[in-house]
XYZ file of C-alpha atoms in Angstrom:
721
model
C 219.457 -108.849 48.768
C 219.972 -110.999 51.829
C 222.747 -113.539 51.792
C 220.923 -115.969 54.013
C 223.066 -119.100 54.003
C 221.998 -122.043 51.887
C 223.047 -125.372 53.379
C 221.602 -128.714 52.339
C 220.822 -130.910 55.301
C 219.558 -134.019 53.527
C 221.627 -135.892 50.976
C 219.943 -136.048 47.588
C 219.193 -139.523 46.269
C 220.894 -139.149 42.918
C 222.981 -141.556 40.953
C 226.702 -141.081 41.267
C 227.982 -138.133 39.268
C 231.303 -136.542 38.479
C 232.492 -134.483 41.467
C 233.129 -130.796 41.008
C 236.717 -129.916 40.075
C 237.790 -127.059 42.344
C 240.064 -125.492 39.733
C 236.968 -124.925 37.550
C 235.792 -122.313 40.056
C 238.481 -119.905 38.831
C 238.753 -121.230 35.280
C 235.078 -120.742 34.397
C 234.066 -117.926 36.778
C 231.950 -119.980 39.177
C 231.059 -119.790 42.853
C 230.307 -122.729 45.118
C 226.781 -122.336 46.493
C 226.022 -125.470 48.514
C 227.999 -128.332 50.007
C 226.889 -131.579 51.583
C 226.471 -131.027 55.296
C 228.542 -134.092 56.254
C 230.985 -134.817 53.409
C 231.374 -131.136 52.398
C 231.258 -132.265 48.761
C 230.166 -129.536 46.342
C 226.500 -129.917 45.358
C 225.878 -126.770 43.300
C 227.761 -123.870 41.736
C 226.607 -120.509 40.393
C 227.688 -118.385 37.437
C 229.505 -115.263 38.662
C 228.855 -113.522 35.341
C 225.114 -113.740 36.083
C 225.713 -112.429 39.607
C 227.856 -109.407 38.692
C 227.201 -108.687 34.995
C 223.717 -109.966 34.231
C 222.746 -111.523 30.925
C 223.780 -109.545 27.869
C 221.351 -108.273 25.249
C 222.209 -109.555 21.761
C 221.699 -106.854 19.131
C 219.112 -107.926 16.549
C 218.053 -110.972 18.552
C 214.290 -111.549 18.700
C 212.933 -112.925 21.942
C 209.525 -114.490 22.396
C 209.597 -113.978 26.149
C 211.255 -111.621 28.586
C 214.900 -112.271 29.399
C 215.316 -113.918 32.820
C 217.209 -112.139 35.586
C 217.870 -115.357 37.524
C 221.443 -116.513 38.084
C 222.402 -119.768 36.397
C 223.129 -122.625 38.809
C 224.496 -126.085 38.004
C 224.079 -129.281 39.999
C 225.641 -131.400 37.250
C 229.212 -130.362 36.633
C 230.175 -130.317 32.945
C 232.713 -127.900 31.521
C 230.991 -127.822 28.123
C 227.779 -126.666 29.822
C 229.629 -123.801 31.502
C 231.167 -122.649 28.223
C 227.875 -122.930 26.314
C 226.092 -120.765 28.882
C 228.873 -118.151 28.953
C 229.032 -117.877 25.166
C 225.253 -117.521 24.817
C 224.515 -115.280 27.811
C 227.765 -113.395 28.523
C 229.735 -113.320 25.259
C 231.584 -110.040 25.878
C 232.481 -110.593 29.538
C 233.386 -114.252 28.941
C 235.733 -113.351 26.074
C 237.642 -110.947 28.339
C 237.704 -113.392 31.239
C 238.771 -116.384 29.158
C 241.730 -114.438 27.737
C 242.934 -113.287 31.183
C 245.650 -115.025 33.201
C 245.014 -116.549 36.623
C 245.956 -113.416 38.604
C 243.663 -111.202 36.510
C 240.826 -113.704 36.878
C 241.141 -113.466 40.665
C 240.620 -109.701 40.415
C 237.907 -109.820 37.727
C 234.877 -109.798 40.028
C 236.377 -107.753 42.891
C 234.811 -104.359 43.703
C 231.767 -105.169 41.553
C 228.198 -104.782 42.768
C 225.781 -107.645 42.231
C 223.888 -107.023 39.017
C 220.500 -107.341 40.718
C 221.414 -104.403 42.987
C 222.195 -102.026 40.117
C 219.911 -99.728 38.175
C 220.958 -101.434 34.947
C 219.276 -104.652 36.029
C 215.930 -102.837 36.121
C 216.141 -100.347 33.272
C 214.410 -102.728 30.909
C 211.580 -103.348 33.349
C 211.234 -100.596 35.906
C 208.419 -102.400 37.719
C 210.392 -105.586 38.488
C 209.756 -106.502 42.152
C 212.697 -106.559 44.540
C 212.472 -108.697 47.676
C 214.601 -108.306 50.789
C 214.948 -110.964 53.460
C 215.708 -110.064 57.084
C 216.624 -111.989 60.203
C 213.755 -111.913 62.672
C 215.799 -110.210 65.407
C 216.651 -107.241 63.169
C 212.970 -106.403 62.760
C 211.670 -107.456 66.181
C 214.477 -106.167 68.415
C 215.742 -103.133 66.493
C 213.358 -101.760 63.863
C 210.141 -102.247 65.845
C 211.673 -101.889 69.299
C 214.767 -99.702 69.637
C 213.433 -96.886 67.433
C 210.097 -96.519 69.210
C 209.389 -95.475 72.771
C 206.656 -97.272 74.689
C 204.138 -94.479 74.130
C 204.704 -94.665 70.345
C 203.515 -98.252 69.913
C 200.027 -97.071 68.969
C 201.253 -94.315 66.655
C 200.593 -94.251 62.920
C 204.349 -94.260 62.290
C 204.736 -97.546 64.181
C 201.779 -99.156 62.423
C 203.151 -98.109 59.042
C 206.541 -99.619 59.893
C 204.907 -102.906 60.915
C 203.107 -103.186 57.562
C 206.388 -103.031 55.655
C 207.557 -106.448 56.845
C 205.885 -109.809 56.295
C 206.632 -112.708 58.621
C 207.657 -115.942 56.868
C 207.850 -119.191 58.852
C 210.946 -121.170 57.888
C 210.294 -124.634 56.546
C 211.448 -127.641 58.550
C 211.968 -125.515 61.635
C 210.468 -125.449 65.073
C 208.638 -122.140 64.831
C 211.605 -120.173 63.492
C 210.786 -117.357 61.098
C 212.246 -114.440 59.201
C 210.815 -111.333 57.544
C 210.613 -110.230 53.949
C 209.796 -106.920 52.347
C 208.891 -106.599 48.676
C 209.518 -103.461 46.636
C 207.163 -103.480 43.661
C 209.160 -100.879 41.749
C 212.839 -101.685 42.119
C 214.133 -98.816 39.985
C 212.052 -96.332 41.958
C 213.544 -97.701 45.168
C 217.101 -97.535 43.797
C 216.637 -93.935 42.700
C 215.219 -93.017 46.098
C 218.208 -94.612 47.842
C 220.614 -92.631 45.652
C 218.724 -89.380 46.237
C 218.660 -89.956 50.004
C 222.404 -90.615 49.912
C 223.120 -87.185 48.426
C 221.002 -85.442 51.060
C 217.760 -84.657 49.239
C 214.623 -84.150 51.317
C 211.603 -86.414 50.895
C 209.736 -83.727 48.955
C 212.709 -83.113 46.669
C 212.962 -86.847 45.974
C 209.270 -86.989 45.081
C 209.737 -84.223 42.517
C 213.042 -85.617 41.211
C 211.507 -89.024 40.519
C 208.549 -87.372 38.771
C 210.968 -85.397 36.598
C 212.975 -88.541 35.813
C 209.822 -90.370 34.763
C 208.656 -87.540 32.508
C 211.988 -86.653 30.893
C 213.119 -90.254 30.515
C 209.671 -91.394 29.375
C 209.790 -94.296 31.848
C 206.116 -94.750 32.629
C 206.735 -97.896 34.650
C 208.858 -95.881 37.086
C 205.536 -94.980 38.677
C 204.567 -92.132 40.944
C 206.117 -91.412 44.312
C 204.983 -89.509 47.389
C 206.631 -88.512 50.648
C 205.002 -91.356 52.583
C 206.487 -93.928 50.209
C 209.915 -92.277 50.447
C 209.657 -92.712 54.213
C 208.802 -96.393 53.730
C 211.828 -96.856 51.515
C 214.009 -95.162 54.140
C 212.758 -97.602 56.799
C 213.486 -100.569 54.551
C 216.978 -99.197 53.928
C 217.663 -99.388 57.667
C 216.703 -103.057 57.760
C 218.616 -103.832 54.569
C 221.731 -102.048 55.813
C 221.712 -103.881 59.142
C 221.128 -107.221 57.409
C 223.989 -106.749 54.951
C 226.311 -105.598 57.733
C 225.264 -108.630 59.776
C 226.099 -110.911 56.857
C 229.612 -109.461 56.660
C 230.247 -109.563 60.418
C 229.102 -113.163 60.735
C 231.485 -114.480 58.097
C 234.143 -116.781 59.496
C 236.914 -114.725 57.859
C 235.796 -111.639 59.819
C 237.784 -112.629 62.892
C 237.979 -109.144 64.419
C 236.278 -105.760 64.269
C 236.286 -102.565 66.322
C 233.726 -100.095 67.660
C 233.599 -96.344 68.168
C 230.749 -94.972 70.290
C 229.494 -91.584 71.404
C 226.290 -89.869 72.463
C 224.982 -86.408 71.665
C 221.905 -84.224 72.007
C 220.293 -82.709 68.924
C 217.136 -80.587 68.954
C 216.497 -81.669 72.564
C 216.674 -85.352 71.557
C 219.426 -87.713 72.688
C 221.107 -90.005 70.165
C 223.644 -92.787 70.560
C 225.978 -93.284 67.597
C 227.825 -96.524 66.871
C 230.409 -96.976 64.135
C 232.100 -100.206 63.187
C 235.434 -100.811 61.461
C 236.223 -104.056 59.679
C 238.487 -105.641 57.092
C 237.199 -107.148 53.851
C 239.385 -108.506 51.047
C 242.418 -106.342 51.651
C 240.745 -103.053 52.552
C 239.556 -101.332 55.738
C 236.046 -99.888 55.967
C 234.543 -97.442 58.478
C 230.834 -98.198 58.507
C 227.908 -96.556 60.222
C 226.252 -99.167 62.428
C 223.339 -97.221 63.864
C 222.204 -93.851 65.241
C 219.370 -94.494 67.624
C 217.388 -92.405 70.075
C 218.100 -92.698 73.774
C 214.829 -92.575 75.648
C 216.626 -92.907 78.994
C 219.412 -90.866 80.612
C 222.970 -90.810 79.193
C 224.319 -93.153 81.868
C 227.108 -95.602 81.126
C 224.766 -98.476 81.975
C 222.119 -97.373 79.461
C 224.686 -96.817 76.723
C 226.324 -100.189 77.362
C 222.939 -101.920 77.209
C 222.296 -100.293 73.828
C 225.645 -101.595 72.570
C 224.827 -105.113 73.764
C 221.342 -105.009 72.279
C 222.526 -104.011 68.805
C 225.551 -106.314 68.696
C 223.582 -109.308 69.970
C 221.352 -108.910 66.927
C 223.769 -108.083 64.110
C 226.636 -110.306 65.328
C 225.747 -112.833 68.061
C 229.429 -113.884 68.273
C 230.645 -110.313 68.882
C 232.084 -111.218 72.277
C 234.641 -113.432 70.522
C 235.373 -110.991 67.678
C 235.439 -107.516 69.238
C 239.013 -106.197 69.230
C 238.890 -102.524 70.243
C 236.612 -99.783 71.532
C 237.463 -96.138 70.801
C 235.948 -93.211 72.699
C 236.347 -89.460 73.136
C 237.580 -89.896 76.706
C 234.373 -88.826 78.471
C 233.974 -90.188 82.004
C 230.848 -92.156 81.121
C 232.889 -93.964 78.467
C 236.214 -94.510 80.234
C 235.237 -94.929 83.901
C 237.416 -97.557 85.568
C 234.618 -99.702 86.992
C 231.337 -98.686 85.397
C 232.312 -96.857 82.207
C 230.908 -98.088 78.901
C 234.257 -99.563 77.852
C 234.683 -101.350 81.189
C 231.205 -102.879 80.873
C 231.932 -104.016 77.315
C 235.243 -105.543 78.450
C 233.442 -107.590 81.097
C 231.177 -109.006 78.379
C 233.968 -109.679 75.862
C 235.744 -113.025 75.768
C 239.216 -111.604 75.105
C 241.079 -108.473 76.293
C 240.222 -105.349 74.314
C 242.333 -102.502 73.054
C 241.069 -99.182 74.411
C 241.659 -96.024 72.387
C 241.207 -92.475 73.649
C 240.764 -90.251 70.594
C 244.072 -88.469 70.013
C 242.367 -85.475 68.385
C 240.342 -84.895 71.550
C 243.557 -85.149 73.570
C 245.254 -82.565 71.330
C 242.203 -80.375 71.907
C 242.736 -80.602 75.678
C 246.427 -79.709 75.319
C 245.509 -76.670 73.206
C 242.943 -75.474 75.747
C 245.367 -75.876 78.643
C 248.155 -73.899 76.980
C 245.791 -71.260 75.638
C 244.440 -70.623 79.137
C 248.009 -70.264 80.423
C 248.790 -67.345 78.065
C 248.987 -64.154 80.150
C 247.289 -65.989 83.049
C 244.059 -66.395 81.115
C 243.859 -62.834 79.797
C 244.453 -63.957 76.211
C 241.520 -66.385 76.297
C 239.301 -63.760 77.905
C 240.173 -61.104 75.314
C 239.703 -63.319 72.253
C 236.227 -64.237 73.520
C 235.380 -60.551 73.942
C 236.834 -59.664 70.527
C 234.884 -62.436 68.791
C 231.621 -61.414 70.465
C 232.180 -57.735 69.749
C 233.148 -58.137 66.081
C 230.206 -60.409 65.285
C 227.816 -57.634 66.391
C 229.334 -54.885 64.199
C 227.177 -55.060 61.085
C 228.722 -51.962 59.472
C 232.223 -53.367 59.911
C 231.031 -56.702 58.510
C 229.597 -54.946 55.451
C 232.778 -52.899 54.938
C 235.060 -55.954 55.173
C 232.679 -58.307 53.395
C 233.398 -60.939 56.033
C 232.107 -61.991 59.445
C 234.391 -62.937 62.304
C 234.192 -66.716 62.929
C 232.860 -68.005 66.212
C 235.667 -68.631 68.655
C 236.174 -72.056 70.210
C 239.325 -74.017 70.923
C 237.913 -77.152 69.332
C 240.093 -78.845 66.742
C 240.616 -76.514 63.761
C 238.775 -73.498 65.172
C 241.660 -71.689 66.894
C 243.889 -71.800 63.824
C 241.028 -70.648 61.585
C 240.078 -67.803 63.955
C 243.616 -66.431 64.354
C 244.220 -66.605 60.595
C 241.015 -64.627 60.009
C 242.318 -61.984 62.413
C 245.585 -61.701 60.493
C 243.847 -61.646 57.109
C 241.786 -58.630 58.239
C 244.444 -57.064 60.472
C 244.550 -53.648 58.764
C 240.757 -53.202 58.841
C 240.612 -54.338 62.452
C 243.477 -52.070 63.547
C 241.722 -49.083 61.963
C 238.395 -49.970 63.528
C 239.796 -50.513 67.039
C 241.815 -47.268 66.766
C 238.571 -45.393 66.102
C 237.057 -46.608 69.378
C 238.114 -43.888 71.797
C 235.152 -43.763 74.167
C 235.852 -44.869 77.751
C 234.960 -48.511 78.451
C 235.131 -49.620 74.824
C 237.121 -52.762 74.083
C 240.756 -52.079 73.149
C 243.460 -54.506 72.063
C 246.560 -54.890 74.289
C 249.989 -54.055 72.846
C 250.995 -57.710 72.636
C 247.875 -58.713 70.661
C 249.203 -58.978 67.107
C 252.568 -60.671 67.862
C 250.828 -63.286 70.005
C 248.041 -63.800 67.445
C 250.693 -64.281 64.740
C 252.663 -66.788 66.834
C 249.613 -68.789 67.899
C 248.366 -68.833 64.305
C 251.706 -70.179 63.029
C 251.710 -73.024 65.567
C 248.032 -73.917 65.178
C 248.151 -73.769 61.371
C 250.859 -76.433 61.382
C 248.831 -78.476 63.847
C 245.673 -78.098 61.748
C 247.333 -79.847 58.809
C 247.900 -82.842 61.073
C 244.368 -82.736 62.504
C 242.867 -82.777 59.004
C 244.985 -85.793 58.133
C 244.059 -87.535 61.387
C 240.395 -87.360 60.373
C 241.013 -89.581 57.333
C 238.737 -92.631 57.366
C 241.459 -95.047 56.251
C 244.043 -93.826 58.776
C 245.953 -96.479 60.721
C 247.030 -96.176 64.352
C 250.742 -96.212 63.460
C 250.174 -93.458 60.885
C 248.467 -91.314 63.511
C 251.513 -91.508 65.773
C 253.875 -90.760 62.884
C 251.824 -87.729 61.814
C 251.866 -86.250 65.324
C 255.635 -86.696 65.506
C 256.017 -85.126 62.054
C 254.130 -81.936 62.869
C 255.878 -81.515 66.232
C 259.217 -81.911 64.471
C 258.276 -79.086 62.073
C 257.309 -76.781 64.957
C 260.592 -77.571 66.728
C 262.562 -76.679 63.599
C 260.610 -73.474 62.925
C 261.036 -72.288 66.508
C 264.528 -73.736 67.049
C 263.363 -75.621 70.121
C 266.087 -77.540 71.954
C 266.280 -80.369 74.457
C 267.124 -79.130 77.961
C 270.590 -80.105 79.158
C 270.937 -81.337 82.768
C 271.633 -78.289 84.908
C 272.258 -77.716 88.562
C 269.480 -75.984 90.480
C 271.002 -72.501 90.350
C 271.709 -72.689 86.640
C 268.100 -73.680 85.924
C 266.813 -70.540 87.628
C 269.267 -68.364 85.713
C 268.436 -70.039 82.412
C 264.670 -69.491 82.833
C 265.182 -65.723 82.669
C 266.305 -66.064 79.053
C 264.403 -69.215 78.011
C 261.018 -70.878 78.282
C 261.203 -74.455 79.585
C 258.581 -77.198 79.761
C 259.548 -80.776 80.509
C 262.692 -81.538 78.546
C 262.037 -78.826 75.940
C 263.528 -75.347 75.914
C 263.390 -72.299 73.630
C 265.433 -69.134 74.125
C 263.803 -65.711 74.020
C 266.061 -64.874 71.085
C 264.671 -67.824 69.103
C 261.113 -66.806 70.019
C 261.854 -63.344 68.632
C 263.212 -64.822 65.392
C 260.119 -67.033 65.094
C 257.752 -64.083 65.579
C 259.643 -61.891 63.120
C 259.190 -64.629 60.506
C 255.422 -64.035 60.667
C 255.566 -60.636 58.949
C 257.135 -57.191 59.110
C 254.135 -55.849 61.031
C 255.323 -57.913 64.019
C 258.655 -56.051 64.014
C 256.863 -52.699 63.972
C 254.761 -53.696 66.981
C 257.736 -55.087 68.907
C 259.843 -51.991 68.196
C 257.149 -49.841 69.801
C 257.319 -51.838 73.047
C 259.528 -51.373 76.054
C 262.212 -53.924 76.899
C 260.059 -55.340 79.698
C 257.022 -55.651 77.436
C 259.074 -57.418 74.760
C 260.494 -59.832 77.323
C 256.978 -60.629 78.506
C 255.843 -61.395 74.934
C 258.852 -63.667 74.333
C 258.341 -65.459 77.643
C 254.613 -66.042 77.117
C 254.993 -67.130 73.487
C 257.925 -69.398 74.315
C 255.999 -71.033 77.146
C 253.068 -71.625 74.779
C 255.309 -73.268 72.149
C 257.192 -75.644 74.457
C 253.991 -76.356 76.402
C 252.266 -77.470 73.195
C 255.249 -79.594 72.145
C 255.674 -81.280 75.519
C 251.943 -81.868 75.938
C 251.399 -83.331 72.461
C 254.415 -85.653 72.601
C 253.156 -87.121 75.871
C 249.836 -88.114 74.323
C 249.123 -91.829 73.940
C 246.013 -93.129 72.199
C 246.137 -96.661 73.623
C 244.904 -96.781 77.227
C 244.776 -99.325 80.032
C 241.889 -100.196 82.351
C 242.583 -97.063 84.444
C 242.556 -94.879 81.293
C 246.293 -94.345 81.683
C 248.774 -94.725 78.808
C 249.137 -98.399 77.917
C 252.519 -99.992 77.321
C 251.034 -102.883 75.344
C 252.522 -103.060 71.864
C 250.136 -103.233 68.915
C 251.456 -105.246 65.928
C 252.287 -103.336 62.731
C 249.963 -104.080 59.836
C 251.690 -103.048 56.589
C 254.173 -105.212 54.641
C 256.923 -102.574 54.654
C 256.621 -102.432 58.458
C 256.453 -106.208 58.923
C 259.754 -106.875 57.151
C 261.539 -104.918 59.898
C 260.346 -107.294 62.645
C 262.149 -110.525 63.462
C 259.915 -113.610 63.098
C 260.200 -114.496 66.793
C 259.129 -111.003 67.874
C 256.236 -111.023 65.415
C 255.101 -114.456 66.619
C 255.027 -113.181 70.208
C 252.765 -110.291 69.179
C 250.502 -112.423 66.999
C 250.047 -115.177 69.585
C 248.330 -112.707 71.910
C 245.372 -112.933 69.518
C 245.320 -116.726 69.323
C 241.896 -116.937 70.974
C 240.189 -114.778 68.358
C 242.158 -116.334 65.496
C 240.899 -119.795 66.437
C 237.726 -118.849 64.543
C 239.704 -119.137 61.295
C 240.446 -122.827 61.803
C 243.251 -125.065 62.969
C 246.915 -124.220 62.461
C 246.031 -120.611 61.622
C 248.956 -119.271 63.649
C 251.359 -121.523 61.750
C 250.064 -120.144 58.438
C 250.405 -116.534 59.613
C 253.943 -117.028 60.920
C 254.955 -118.852 57.743
C 253.573 -116.012 55.611
C 255.624 -113.540 57.632
C 258.836 -115.511 57.114
C 258.090 -115.876 53.395
C 257.434 -112.125 53.105
C 260.869 -111.383 54.567
C 262.483 -113.936 52.256
C 260.725 -112.458 49.226
C 261.825 -108.956 50.228
C 265.436 -110.116 50.493
C 265.485 -111.961 47.163
C 262.998 -110.276 44.808
C 264.314 -106.903 43.566
C 260.907 -105.739 42.294
C 259.226 -106.397 45.656
C 262.201 -104.892 47.497
C 261.883 -101.676 45.484
C 258.073 -101.541 45.784
C 258.129 -101.910 49.577
C 260.932 -99.364 49.763
C 258.620 -96.772 48.200
C 255.971 -97.235 50.900
C 255.814 -94.633 53.672
C 253.575 -93.270 56.419
C 251.015 -92.145 53.837
C 250.559 -95.659 52.415
C 247.052 -96.950 53.121
C 246.284 -100.536 54.084
C 244.865 -101.281 50.658
C 247.825 -99.728 48.839
C 250.346 -101.448 51.087
C 248.971 -104.933 50.531
C 248.366 -104.389 46.815
C 252.162 -104.252 46.486
C 252.480 -107.979 47.279
C 249.902 -108.806 44.575
C 247.658 -111.252 46.393
C 250.366 -113.218 48.203
C 250.580 -113.943 51.940
C 246.771 -113.909 52.355
C 246.883 -115.393 55.861
C 249.213 -112.642 57.053
C 247.134 -109.986 55.281
C 243.900 -111.143 56.918
C 245.540 -111.162 60.354
C 246.881 -107.652 59.837
C 243.492 -106.602 58.460
C 241.875 -107.524 61.758
C 244.458 -105.532 63.739
C 244.068 -102.582 61.353
C 240.394 -102.274 62.285
C 241.410 -100.399 65.447
C 239.841 -96.937 65.297
C 242.753 -94.495 65.801
C 240.281 -91.784 66.867
C 236.575 -90.927 66.919
C 236.552 -88.340 64.126
C 234.208 -90.580 62.119
C 231.675 -90.488 64.961
C 231.815 -86.694 65.044
C 231.265 -86.692 61.281
C 228.184 -88.899 61.645
C 226.711 -86.531 64.221
C 227.286 -83.649 61.802
C 225.399 -85.535 59.093
C 222.602 -86.334 61.540
C 222.263 -82.664 62.450
C 222.269 -81.680 58.792
C 219.635 -84.268 57.838
C 217.305 -83.327 60.687
C 217.419 -79.557 60.984
C 214.825 -77.136 62.350
C 212.835 -77.428 59.108
C 212.515 -81.223 59.292
C 211.396 -81.729 62.878
C 208.725 -84.212 61.778
C 211.333 -86.657 60.464
C 210.992 -89.827 62.552
C 214.042 -91.468 64.091
C 213.655 -94.560 61.906
C 213.385 -92.510 58.711
C 216.372 -90.425 59.845
C 218.401 -93.596 60.254
C 217.301 -94.558 56.734
C 218.927 -91.377 55.436
C 222.134 -92.382 57.217
C 222.052 -95.953 55.883
C 221.373 -94.761 52.325
C 224.830 -93.162 52.253
C 226.501 -96.578 52.490
C 223.871 -98.753 50.787
C 225.896 -99.247 47.588
C 229.072 -100.014 49.540
C 227.322 -102.559 51.766
C 225.780 -104.168 48.688
C 229.295 -104.780 47.363
C 230.691 -106.025 50.668
C 227.769 -108.351 51.378
């Protein structure tokens, strides 16, 4: 499973032979495996059909021995030998490949998992051993160190983890070594990984594998118990970290980004790290690690954990790290000693700093909600939520329970909509409460609830979209502007005209103003009346003064939300203030709008990191950009295709339009696109962690818990690595 690099260090004493023809790599579906360390001449190539398809079974063919699962490798380069092997071992796949054109051949093996990592490779022999190879630091410094506190070294869990890995001293090395772990029943392991990925408990997996063995009559699948499931989970952690390390340490991975956060679950502290990287034209959000924090949640301790993990999985991370995204907490964003500041001091190049825009929207919502009726609205909704959740008879009559009330993300919109959906039942119930001291709703309750719900429902659509894993930073900004534009249109919000001081005071009696935004009381009334005829009935029953108060409060809420949201900036500077640094666009339809000189100025800021890709890399990127513009101007099909792209176009979709061209430009933009626009993915990981380890699974060890997390991306990492 490991992709430990094979490099020959001693030239082989062979007679002169025909050198490998590089065009044969694409023509015959081959992959260069080893090169001479000095001359870089090709020394061996491997069959990609063996790697990704396996050897085909020939119907009716009688075999005297078991079919090999090894991949064919050639050290003597003869085209007739390639064809003979393909025809005999891969007749179906080779026929399709041979008939394809060059562009289709380039795509033929993309998005395919190595055959040895699939269930199909083991169906014929369920007991085939599967061996993983791990870098020594992954086992020594993470698996057997970071997941165990000092007082756990003598525990049975630690001893069991140690037994899973065998130390292997590397040949021709000065004491260097790595670890291996052998799975005797590969199919059993693969099934366990799949079952862990869908959230099954260890006991459920034990029973599911037993049922699979009995129903499928696969005796060699063997028996499974909870202890062995735990072992498999621990191996999955090591395998996931190793595969991720292989991807990060590739030379073409010139940049990646981090998102970090800490949380407490069941009285235990965990530190979550996510990583975002670009591979072959697509962007991937990957779970790096969720590990226990045995010390306090200080910025120093969290930064040390980041360094410890990155030093193991990617020793060159200081040259490659592009961005760190956080939720804005002081421990993360502190000017001198915050986690991001400490990481910046370690990094070779300046970092982009992102403060999660969803968390910032959350703060704007809280601030404006607290301003409604001088805090009375917030106080009453908390009382209403608490009261309604205790009324079991009302719950039974309605067949629904009032949601818990928070102002976090989607909650306010969901809560107010629930109120409106059950308005008639709630009005009747509150009207029946006549005893002194019982909670009663104020007159303005339903108009304000309706107005807040309308605003927050629009905002919730944007928040859901902002949580997309493949979202780009530019798309996040465009989505925020889109939803604010809708609210402005619905409420007929206007830009304030310059007024003299006296006119401003007079205007505020008939309008709500915040910043440069203004909404008249008449437009607030029209907006509220659009929410339903019940609003008109409530407003008609009010006095003129009461109506004016409702319009003033609702108008202030609307323009306060608009002004606050439009001032939000995700990119921050060292003082956690909005940054004016421009981030390059990353999609072809955006790049064609930039002049080559302006693009070169943006790209050259990353020259230090890009030096990893080789000499003259900036020249190749700039040339690709100029050629993209030329192609857009002169190729009608490309012009039309790019014209159909919009703010919903993903990175993969955007670059698929150019059909494999401008690879240097694509890889540069892929690195920039790794910037986490927010930390929604981190919040999602914490939700999964809490779901995996609930009150009924308190005995689940931290290492096994991390195995459950890694299982969810095991197949994806197998493809990427």
